[in-house]
Coordinates of N, CA and C in Angstrom, one line a residue:
X1 N 0.8 -1.3 -0.2 CA 0.2 0.0 0.1 C 0.9 1.4 -0.1
X2 N 2.0 1.3 0.9 CA 2.8 2.5 0.7 C 3.6 2.7 -0.3
X3 N 3.9 1.6 -0.9 CA 4.5 1.5 -2.5 C 3.6 2.1 -3.4
X4 N 2.5 1.8 -3.4 CA 1.4 2.4 -4.4 C 1.1 3.8 -4.2
X5 N 1.0 4.3 -2.9 CA 0.9 5.6 -2.4 C 2.1 6.6 -3.0
X6 N 3.1 5.9 -2.7 CA 4.4 6.6 -3.2 C 4.8 6.8 -4.6
X7 N 4.1 5.8 -5.4 CA 4.3 5.8 -6.8 C 3.2 6.6 -7.5
X8 N 1.9 6.7 -6.7 CA 0.8 7.8 -7.3 C 1.5 9.4 -6.9
X9 N 2.0 9.4 -5.8 CA 2.6 10.6 -5.6 C 3.7 10.9 -6.6
X10 N 4.5 10.2 -6.9 CA 5.6 10.5 -8.0 C 4.8 10.7 -9.1
X11 N 3.7 9.9 -9.8 CA 3.2 10.2 -11.1 C 2.6 11.7 -11.0
X12 N 1.8 12.1 -9.9 CA 1.1 13.3 -9.8 C 2.4 14.3 -9.9
X13 N 3.6 14.3 -9.2 CA 4.4 15.3 -9.1 C 5.0 15.5 -10.3
X14 N 5.2 14.5 -11.2 CA 5.9 14.7 -12.5 C 4.9 15.2 -13.3
X15 N 3.5 14.8 -13.4 CA 2.5 15.5 -14.1 C 2.4 17.0 -13.8
X16 N 2.5 17.3 -12.7 CA 2.5 18.9 -12.2 C 3.4 19.6 -12.7
X17 N 4.7 19.0 -12.9 CA 5.8 19.7 -13.3 C 5.9 20.0 -14.7
X18 N 5.3 18.9 -15.7 CA 5.1 19.3 -16.9 C 4.0 20.2 -17.3
X19 N 2.9 20.3 -16.3 CA 1.9 21.2 -16.6 C 2.4 22.8 -16.5
X20 N 3.2 22.8 -15.6 CA 3.6 24.1 -15.1 C 4.2 24.7 -16.0
X21 N 5.0 24.2 -17.0 CA 5.5 24.6 -18.2 C 4.9 24.8 -19.3
X22 N 3.4 24.6 -19.3 CA 2.7 24.6 -20.6 C 1.8 25.8 -20.5
X23 N 2.2 26.8 -19.8 CA 1.5 28.3 -19.9 C 2.4 29.3 -20.4
X24 N 1.8 30.1 -21.3 CA 2.4 31.4 -21.3 C 1.6 32.5 -21.0
X25 N 2.2 33.4 -20.2 CA 1.4 34.6 -20.0 C 1.8 35.9 -20.7
X26 N 0.5 36.5 -20.9 CA 0.9 37.9 -21.7 C 0.2 39.0 -20.9
X27 N 1.3 39.9 -20.5 CA 0.6 41.3 -19.8 C 1.9 42.3 -20.3
X28 N 1.3 43.4 -20.3 CA 2.2 44.5 -20.7 C 2.8 44.4 -22.0
X29 N 2.3 43.9 -23.0 CA 2.9 43.6 -24.3 C 2.3 44.8 -25.1
X30 N 2.9 45.8 -25.7 CA 2.5 46.9 -26.4 C 2.5 46.5 -28.1
X31 N 3.2 45.2 -28.2 CA 3.0 45.0 -29.8 C 4.3 45.1 -30.6
X32 N 4.0 45.5 -31.7 CA 5.5 45.5 -32.6 C 5.2 45.1 -33.9
X33 N 6.4 44.5 -34.6 CA 6.2 44.4 -36.2 C 5.1 42.9 -36.2
X34 N 4.2 43.0 -37.4 CA 3.3 41.9 -37.2 C 3.9 40.8 -37.7
X35 N 4.9 40.5 -38.6 CA 5.7 39.5 -38.9 C 6.5 38.7 -37.8
X36 N 6.8 39.6 -36.8 CA 7.5 39.1 -35.7 C 6.7 38.0 -34.9
X37 N 5.2 38.8 -34.6 CA 4.3 38.2 -33.9 C 3.6 37.0 -34.5
X38 N 3.5 36.9 -35.8 CA 3.0 35.9 -36.5 C 3.8 34.7 -36.3
X39 N 5.3 35.0 -36.6 CA 6.2 33.8 -36.3 C 6.1 33.1 -34.7
X40 N 6.1 34.2 -33.8 CA 6.1 33.9 -32.4 C 4.9 33.0 -32.0
X41 N 3.8 33.5 -32.6 CA 2.5 32.5 -32.3 C 2.3 31.4 -33.0
X42 N 2.9 31.2 -34.2 CA 3.0 30.0 -34.8 C 3.7 28.9 -34.1
X43 N 4.7 29.2 -33.5 CA 5.5 28.5 -32.6 C 4.5 28.1 -31.3
X44 N 3.9 29.1 -30.9 CA 3.1 28.8 -29.5 C 2.0 28.1 -29.9
X45 N 1.5 28.2 -31.3 CA 0.4 27.2 -31.7 C 0.5 25.8 -31.7
X46 N 1.8 25.5 -32.3 CA 2.3 24.1 -32.3 C 2.7 23.6 -31.0
X47 N 3.2 24.2 -30.1 CA 3.8 24.1 -28.7 C 2.5 23.1 -28.0
X48 N 1.0 23.7 -28.0 CA 0.3 23.1 -27.3 C 0.0 24.0 -26.0
X49 N 0.9 25.0 -25.8 CA 0.8 25.7 -24.5 C -0.4 26.6 -24.6
X50 N -0.9 26.7 -23.2 CA -2.1 27.7 -22.8 C -1.8 29.0 -22.8
X51 N -2.4 30.0 -23.1 CA -2.0 31.4 -22.9 C -3.0 32.0 -21.9
X52 N -2.4 32.8 -21.1 CA -3.1 33.5 -19.9 C -3.0 35.1 -20.4
X53 N -4.0 35.7 -20.9 CA -3.9 37.2 -21.2 C -4.1 38.0 -19.6
X54 N -3.5 38.4 -19.1 CA -3.4 38.9 -17.8 C -2.8 40.3 -17.8
X55 N -3.1 41.1 -18.8 CA -2.8 42.7 -18.5 C -3.0 43.1 -20.2
X56 N -2.1 44.2 -20.4 CA -2.1 44.7 -21.7 C -1.5 43.7 -22.8
X57 N -2.5 43.7 -24.0 CA -2.0 43.0 -25.1 C -2.6 44.0 -26.4
X58 N -1.6 44.6 -26.8 CA -2.1 45.7 -27.7 C -1.4 45.6 -29.3
X59 N -1.8 46.0 -30.2 CA -1.5 46.1 -31.4 C -1.1 44.6 -32.1
X60 N 0.0 44.2 -32.4 CA 0.3 43.0 -33.1 C 0.4 42.0 -32.1
X61 N 0.4 42.0 -30.9 CA 0.1 41.0 -29.6 C -1.2 40.4 -29.9
X62 N -2.0 41.2 -30.5 CA -3.7 40.5 -30.6 C -3.7 39.5 -31.4
X63 N -2.7 39.3 -32.3 CA -2.6 38.5 -33.3 C -2.8 36.8 -32.6
X64 N -2.5 37.0 -31.5 CA -2.8 35.6 -30.5 C -4.1 35.2 -30.7
X65 N -5.0 36.1 -30.5 CA -6.4 35.7 -30.6 C -6.7 34.6 -32.0
X66 N -6.0 35.0 -33.1 CA -6.2 34.0 -34.0 C -5.4 32.9 -34.5
X67 N -4.1 32.9 -33.9 CA -3.3 32.2 -34.0 C -3.1 30.7 -33.2
X68 N -3.6 31.1 -31.8 CA -3.9 30.0 -31.0 C -5.0 29.6 -30.7
X69 N -5.5 28.2 -30.8 CA -6.8 28.2 -30.5 C -7.7 28.6 -29.6
X70 N -8.7 29.0 -29.7 CA -9.5 29.9 -28.6 C -9.7 29.1 -27.6
X71 N -9.8 27.5 -27.5 CA -9.8 26.7 -26.0 C -8.5 26.8 -25.4
X72 N -7.6 27.6 -26.1 CA -6.2 27.5 -25.1 C -5.9 28.9 -24.6
X73 N -6.7 29.9 -25.0 CA -6.6 31.2 -24.4 C -7.7 31.5 -23.2
X74 N -7.4 32.1 -22.3 CA -7.9 32.5 -21.3 C -7.8 33.8 -20.6
X75 N -8.4 34.6 -20.0 CA -8.3 35.9 -19.7 C -8.5 36.0 -18.2
X76 N -7.9 37.2 -17.4 CA -8.0 37.3 -16.3 C -9.0 38.5 -16.1
X77 N -9.1 39.0 -15.0 CA -10.0 40.1 -14.7 C -8.9 41.4 -15.3
X78 N -7.7 41.3 -15.3 CA -6.8 42.2 -15.7 C -6.7 42.4 -17.1
X79 N -7.1 41.5 -18.1 CA -6.9 41.5 -19.5 C -7.4 42.5 -20.1
X80 N -6.7 43.1 -21.4 CA -6.9 44.5 -21.8 C -6.5 44.3 -23.3
X81 N -7.3 44.1 -24.2 CA -6.8 44.0 -25.7 C -6.8 45.3 -26.4
X82 N -6.0 45.9 -26.9 CA -6.1 46.8 -27.7 C -5.9 46.8 -29.3
X83 N -6.6 47.5 -30.0 CA -6.7 47.1 -31.6 C -6.5 48.4 -32.2
X84 N -5.6 48.3 -33.3 CA -5.8 49.6 -34.3 C -5.1 49.1 -35.6
X85 N -5.2 50.0 -36.7 CA -5.0 49.7 -37.9 C -3.4 49.5 -38.1
X86 N -3.3 48.6 -39.0 CA -1.7 48.4 -39.2 C -1.0 49.9 -39.9
X87 N 0.3 50.0 -39.6 CA 0.8 51.2 -40.1 C 2.2 50.9 -40.8
X88 N 2.7 51.8 -41.5 CA 4.0 51.7 -42.1 C 4.7 53.1 -41.8
X89 N 5.9 53.4 -42.1 CA 6.5 54.8 -41.9 C 6.4 55.2 -43.3
X90 N 5.8 56.3 -43.3 CA 5.8 57.1 -44.8 C 7.1 57.5 -45.2
X91 N 7.2 58.4 -46.3 CA 8.4 59.1 -46.9 C 8.9 60.2 -46.0
X92 N 8.0 60.9 -45.1 CA 8.3 61.8 -44.1 C 8.7 61.3 -42.8
X93 N 8.6 59.9 -42.7 CA 8.9 59.4 -41.4 C 7.8 59.1 -40.3
X94 N 6.5 59.7 -41.2 CA 5.4 59.8 -40.2 C 4.6 58.3 -40.2
X95 N 3.7 58.0 -39.6 CA 3.1 56.7 -39.6 C 2.0 56.7 -40.6
X96 N 1.8 56.0 -41.6 CA 0.9 55.9 -42.4 C 0.1 54.5 -42.6
X97 N -1.2 54.5 -42.5 CA -2.1 53.6 -42.5 C -1.6 52.6 -43.5
X98 N -1.6 51.3 -43.6 CA -1.2 50.2 -44.5 C -2.6 49.3 -44.5
X99 N -3.4 49.8 -45.3 CA -4.7 48.9 -45.6 C -4.4 47.4 -46.0
X100 N -3.8 47.1 -46.8 CA -3.6 45.6 -47.0 C -3.1 45.1 -45.7
X101 N -2.2 45.5 -44.9 CA -1.8 44.9 -43.6 C -2.9 44.9 -42.6
X102 N -3.8 46.0 -42.8 CA -5.0 46.2 -41.8 C -5.7 45.0 -41.9
X103 N -6.2 44.7 -43.1 CA -7.1 44.0 -43.8 C -6.6 42.4 -43.3
X104 N -5.3 42.1 -43.5 CA -4.8 40.9 -43.1 C -4.8 40.6 -41.5
X105 N -4.7 41.7 -40.8 CA -4.8 41.8 -39.4 C -6.3 41.4 -39.2
X106 N -7.0 42.1 -39.6 CA -8.5 41.9 -39.1 C -9.0 40.7 -39.6
X107 N -8.5 40.1 -40.6 CA -8.9 38.6 -41.2 C -8.4 37.6 -40.2
X108 N -7.3 37.9 -39.6 CA -6.9 36.9 -38.6 C -7.4 36.6 -37.2
X109 N -8.4 37.5 -37.1 CA -9.3 37.7 -35.7 C -10.2 36.6 -35.7
X110 N -10.8 36.1 -34.5 CA -11.9 35.2 -34.5 C -13.2 36.2 -34.9
X111 N -14.1 35.5 -35.4 CA -15.5 36.2 -35.8 C -16.0 37.0 -34.7
X112 N -16.0 36.8 -33.5 CA -16.5 37.5 -32.3 C -15.8 38.7 -32.2
X113 N -14.3 38.8 -32.3 CA -13.5 39.8 -32.2 C -13.7 40.7 -33.4
X114 N -13.9 40.2 -34.9 CA -14.3 41.0 -35.8 C -15.4 41.9 -35.7
X115 N -16.6 41.1 -35.1 CA -17.8 41.8 -34.9 C -17.6 43.0 -34.1
X116 N -16.9 42.9 -32.9 CA -16.8 43.8 -31.8 C -15.9 44.9 -32.6
X117 N -15.0 44.7 -33.0 CA -14.3 45.8 -33.5 C -15.2 46.5 -34.6
X118 N -15.8 45.8 -35.7 CA -16.8 46.2 -36.7 C -17.8 47.4 -36.1
X119 N -18.3 46.9 -34.9 CA -19.5 47.6 -34.1 C -18.7 48.9 -33.7
X120 N -17.5 49.0 -33.8 CA -16.6 50.4 -33.2 C -16.0 51.0 -34.4
X121 N -16.5 51.0 -35.5 CA -16.0 51.6 -36.7 C -14.9 50.9 -37.4
X122 N -14.6 49.8 -36.8 CA -13.2 49.2 -37.8 C -12.0 49.6 -37.1
X123 N -11.0 49.0 -37.9 CA -9.6 49.2 -37.4 C -9.1 50.6 -38.0
X124 N -8.7 51.5 -37.2 CA -8.4 52.9 -37.5 C -7.0 53.3 -36.7
X125 N -6.4 54.5 -36.9 CA -5.1 54.6 -36.4 C -5.7 55.0 -34.7
X126 N -6.8 55.1 -34.3 CA -7.3 55.1 -33.1 C -7.3 53.8 -32.3
X127 N -6.5 53.6 -31.0 CA -6.6 52.4 -30.5 C -7.9 52.1 -29.7
X128 N -8.7 51.4 -29.9 CA -9.7 50.7 -29.1 C -9.3 49.6 -28.4
X129 N -10.2 49.5 -27.3 CA -9.8 48.6 -26.1 C -11.1 47.7 -26.0
X130 N -10.7 46.6 -25.8 CA -11.8 45.4 -25.5 C -11.4 44.8 -23.9
X131 N -12.1 44.9 -23.2 CA -11.9 44.5 -21.9 C -13.0 44.3 -20.8
X132 N -12.6 43.9 -19.7 CA -14.0 43.9 -18.7 C -14.9 42.7 -19.2
X133 N -16.0 43.2 -18.9 CA -17.3 41.9 -19.1 C -17.3 41.6 -20.6
X134 N -17.4 42.7 -21.4 CA -17.2 42.4 -22.9 C -16.2 41.5 -23.4
X135 N -14.9 41.7 -22.7 CA -13.8 40.6 -23.1 C -14.1 39.3 -22.3
X136 N -14.7 39.0 -21.2 CA -15.0 38.0 -20.5 C -16.0 37.2 -21.1
X137 N -17.1 37.7 -22.0 CA -18.1 37.0 -22.5 C -17.5 36.3 -23.8
X138 N -16.2 36.6 -24.3 CA -15.9 36.1 -25.6 C -14.7 34.9 -25.3
X139 N -14.0 34.9 -24.1 CA -13.2 34.0 -23.7 C -13.2 33.6 -22.3
X140 N -12.7 32.4 -22.0 CA -13.1 31.5 -20.7 C -12.1 32.4 -19.9
X141 N -12.5 32.5 -18.8 CA -12.1 33.2 -17.5 C -10.6 32.2 -17.1
X142 N -9.6 32.7 -16.6 CA -8.5 31.9 -16.2 C -8.8 31.1 -14.7
X143 N -8.8 29.9 -14.8 CA -8.9 29.4 -13.3 C -8.1 30.0 -12.3
X144 N -6.9 30.4 -12.7 CA -6.0 30.7 -11.8 C -6.0 32.2 -11.8
X145 N -7.0 33.0 -12.0 CA -7.1 34.3 -12.0 C -6.3 35.0 -10.7
X146 N -6.3 34.4 -9.6 CA -5.8 35.1 -8.4 C -4.4 35.0 -8.5
X147 N -3.7 33.7 -8.9 CA -2.4 33.3 -8.7 C -1.6 34.3 -9.9
X148 N -2.3 34.3 -11.1 CA -1.9 34.8 -12.4 C -1.5 36.4 -12.1
X149 N -2.6 36.9 -11.3 CA -2.2 38.4 -10.9 C -1.6 38.7 -9.9
X150 N -1.4 37.7 -9.2 CA -0.5 37.9 -7.9 C 0.9 38.2 -8.4
X151 N 1.5 37.3 -9.6 CA 2.5 37.4 -10.0 C 2.9 38.3 -11.3
X152 N 2.2 39.5 -11.4 CA 2.0 40.4 -12.4 C 3.4 41.1 -11.9
X153 N 4.2 41.7 -13.1 CA 5.4 42.6 -12.9 C 5.1 43.8 -12.4
X154 N 5.6 44.5 -11.5 CA 5.2 45.6 -11.4 C 5.8 46.9 -12.1

């Protein structure tokens, strides 16, 4: 009996160790170049890891919503998604909206996100934010919400 109990405890310990490495937490990510995020999230998609959104995920960071299966994304009460049109630097060094990249970005999002964006006028240079109850109706809550929030960087 002691042997079985010890064996069961060892199996549970090893299983728990594997699971602890299967989570990626996103917080305070302001985005960047679309291509970089597409590459990063394709790797994340194939890894099987779960994504916890526990803070700001803006601009190209939001590509995660279309790259990783919906069932592997959860949101905490601190989650905040920021969306805007894609842009490039123009000839004078100023930001210029890139319609093709904006359409590509928009098409990557799940249907519920596209409807939400469309109901706010679409993607434009102005950032729009999805958070709170509206966001929590679209994605499952993280069952470790309190623990994820306690580990937030300051």
